[in-house]
Amino acid sequence: MSDIIHGLMQIQSKYTIREASPSDAKALLAIYAPYVTDTAVTFEYDVPSEEEFRERIENTLKKYPYLVAEVDGKPVGYCYAGVFKNRAAYNHCVETSIYVDSSYQGYGIGTALYEELEKRLRPIGILNVNACISFIDTPNEYLSNQSPEFHARRGYQTVAHFHKCGFKFGRWFDMIWMEKMIGPHD
């Protein structure tokens, strides 16, 4: 058995998913910070403070799931749902976000997080999950198209493409919206 397959099996058998708490802010911020400082995956320019990140977690948990994946008790990824649009007609839709530590990508953790998120969203009446994703035609050192590809494998479809709407690292990036229906629209 190759070392890669062995490593994959070890990580897959060891990760757990649980509800986040505000006390996870420091660990989750450590996962998020490189996305801010080194990539255009997020259009955020500055890494939020630990307190601001804690407040983000608290505010999300008031209405939606916020999940953490752990390996041997260490957070290695997280995802959450948030308000899609702040109007009553959109109450069955959410925007999703997911971040996995780069050392743990490719082991199924992101898939497991999204599956658990969908499982928790259905009982609260969510039917549409939407993802706002940075996009570029030709990948560069700041952005690959790993996220759109990941979402497409999870059943998301591109429904909108906005051109040159995000400016970061002295260049323009596109943004796409992808959606997935997770329940019947009766």
XYZ file of C-alpha atoms in Angstrom:
186
model
C 0.000 0.000 0.000
C 1.418 3.385 -0.942
C 2.232 5.948 1.728
C -0.372 8.312 0.262
C -3.188 5.759 0.461
C -2.095 4.743 3.956
C -2.066 8.409 5.062
C -5.484 8.958 3.508
C -6.958 5.972 5.334
C -5.467 7.096 8.635
C -6.881 10.612 8.366
C -10.299 9.419 7.162
C -10.592 7.078 10.123
C -9.534 9.725 12.623
C -11.504 12.846 11.795
C -14.676 13.805 13.586
C -17.196 16.549 12.926
C -18.832 18.571 15.663
C -20.672 21.835 16.204
C -18.337 24.803 16.577
C -18.326 27.008 19.624
C -17.016 30.531 20.139
C -14.043 29.023 21.982
C -12.881 27.608 18.610
C -12.187 31.103 17.279
C -8.409 30.994 17.668
C -8.008 27.569 16.017
C -10.407 28.327 13.161
C -8.824 31.712 12.577
C -5.476 29.935 12.179
C -7.048 27.912 9.336
C -8.653 30.995 7.756
C -5.740 33.467 8.026
C -3.614 31.987 5.182
C -6.639 32.202 2.881
C -6.747 35.945 3.609
C -3.027 36.685 3.457
C -1.916 34.349 0.674
C -4.893 33.732 -1.620
C -7.810 35.328 -3.399
C -10.120 32.567 -2.154
C -11.576 35.230 0.111
C -11.712 38.866 -0.936
C -11.114 39.918 2.662
C -7.908 41.985 2.834
C -7.119 41.848 6.553
C -7.169 38.898 8.906
C -9.923 39.528 11.445
C -9.061 39.695 15.119
C -9.754 36.674 17.281
C -12.584 38.602 18.965
C -14.189 39.512 15.641
C -13.929 35.896 14.506
C -15.499 34.738 17.779
C -18.401 37.132 17.152
C -18.826 35.740 13.629
C -19.146 32.236 15.058
C -21.596 33.400 17.755
C -23.767 35.254 15.244
C -23.890 32.313 12.840
C -24.814 29.849 15.596
C -27.892 31.926 16.474
C -29.613 30.599 13.350
C -27.439 28.181 11.378
C -24.997 25.306 11.804
C -21.282 26.005 12.111
C -19.240 22.800 11.963
C -15.652 21.865 12.759
C -13.695 18.849 11.507
C -11.021 17.594 13.877
C -8.183 15.125 13.538
C -6.923 13.856 16.899
C -8.763 16.734 18.600
C -7.180 19.421 16.394
C -9.472 21.539 14.170
C -8.441 21.046 10.532
C -11.442 22.489 8.710
C -14.776 24.169 9.172
C -17.904 25.144 7.313
C -21.027 27.094 8.048
C -24.218 28.469 6.576
C -25.243 32.095 6.597
C -27.968 34.385 5.379
C -28.276 34.352 1.595
C -30.347 37.545 1.394
C -32.008 39.278 4.297
C -35.621 39.040 3.064
C -38.322 36.630 4.223
C -38.758 35.201 0.724
C -35.190 33.822 0.934
C -35.709 31.964 4.233
C -35.227 28.592 2.527
C -31.819 29.551 1.088
C -28.389 29.932 2.670
C -24.900 30.860 1.621
C -22.292 28.252 2.511
C -18.604 28.694 3.293
C -15.901 26.087 3.828
C -12.210 26.239 4.706
C -9.874 23.270 5.171
C -6.284 23.509 6.364
C -4.087 23.039 3.291
C -2.291 20.096 4.956
C -5.597 18.214 5.164
C -7.083 18.892 1.739
C -7.793 15.885 -0.456
C -8.724 13.537 2.391
C -12.503 13.872 2.149
C -12.817 16.269 5.072
C -14.481 19.001 2.990
C -16.963 16.516 1.561
C -17.783 15.179 5.023
C -18.247 18.709 6.368
C -20.639 19.659 3.551
C -22.601 16.404 3.882
C -23.082 17.035 7.595
C -23.996 20.674 6.948
C -26.706 19.658 4.460
C -27.969 17.029 6.889
C -28.407 19.732 9.537
C -29.919 22.309 7.165
C -32.759 20.151 5.803
C -34.662 19.850 9.123
C -34.677 23.644 9.526
C -36.326 24.090 6.123
C -33.328 24.974 3.953
C -33.792 23.863 0.340
C -31.118 25.806 -1.568
C -27.449 26.093 -0.676
C -25.448 28.748 -2.497
C -21.724 29.369 -2.626
C -20.003 32.610 -3.632
C -16.624 31.599 -5.074
C -13.607 33.501 -6.386
C -12.802 32.497 -9.945
C -10.117 33.048 -12.554
C -9.848 31.755 -16.117
C -6.126 31.068 -15.804
C -5.061 29.947 -12.316
C -2.166 31.822 -10.745
C -0.253 31.866 -7.462
C -3.238 33.405 -5.641
C -6.134 31.387 -6.999
C -6.680 27.980 -8.508
C -10.084 26.724 -9.487
C -10.035 24.087 -6.775
C -13.124 25.505 -5.051
C -15.439 25.540 -8.106
C -14.271 22.026 -8.946
C -14.895 20.860 -5.365
C -18.388 22.362 -5.367
C -19.206 20.864 -8.785
C -18.262 17.411 -7.450
C -20.689 18.032 -4.564
C -23.559 18.695 -7.003
C -23.398 22.491 -7.184
C -23.995 24.177 -10.539
C -22.731 27.573 -11.665
C -25.651 29.998 -11.950
C -23.877 33.363 -12.199
C -20.500 34.711 -13.258
C -19.387 38.220 -12.373
C -16.300 39.485 -14.152
C -13.439 41.419 -12.562
C -15.414 42.326 -9.469
C -12.809 41.527 -6.804
C -9.504 43.401 -6.637
C -6.775 41.861 -4.497
C -2.986 41.551 -4.817
C -2.973 44.227 -7.526
C -5.145 42.265 -9.940
C -8.761 41.531 -10.759
C -10.602 38.309 -9.998
C -14.013 37.075 -11.078
C -16.673 35.712 -8.759
C -19.171 32.967 -9.458
C -22.264 31.801 -7.642
C -22.925 28.081 -7.492
C -26.106 26.509 -6.134
C -27.413 23.134 -5.106
C -30.953 22.099 -4.268
C -31.030 19.890 -1.157
C -34.771 19.458 -0.814
C -38.023 19.448 -2.794
C -39.696 22.764 -3.554
C -43.288 21.732 -2.843
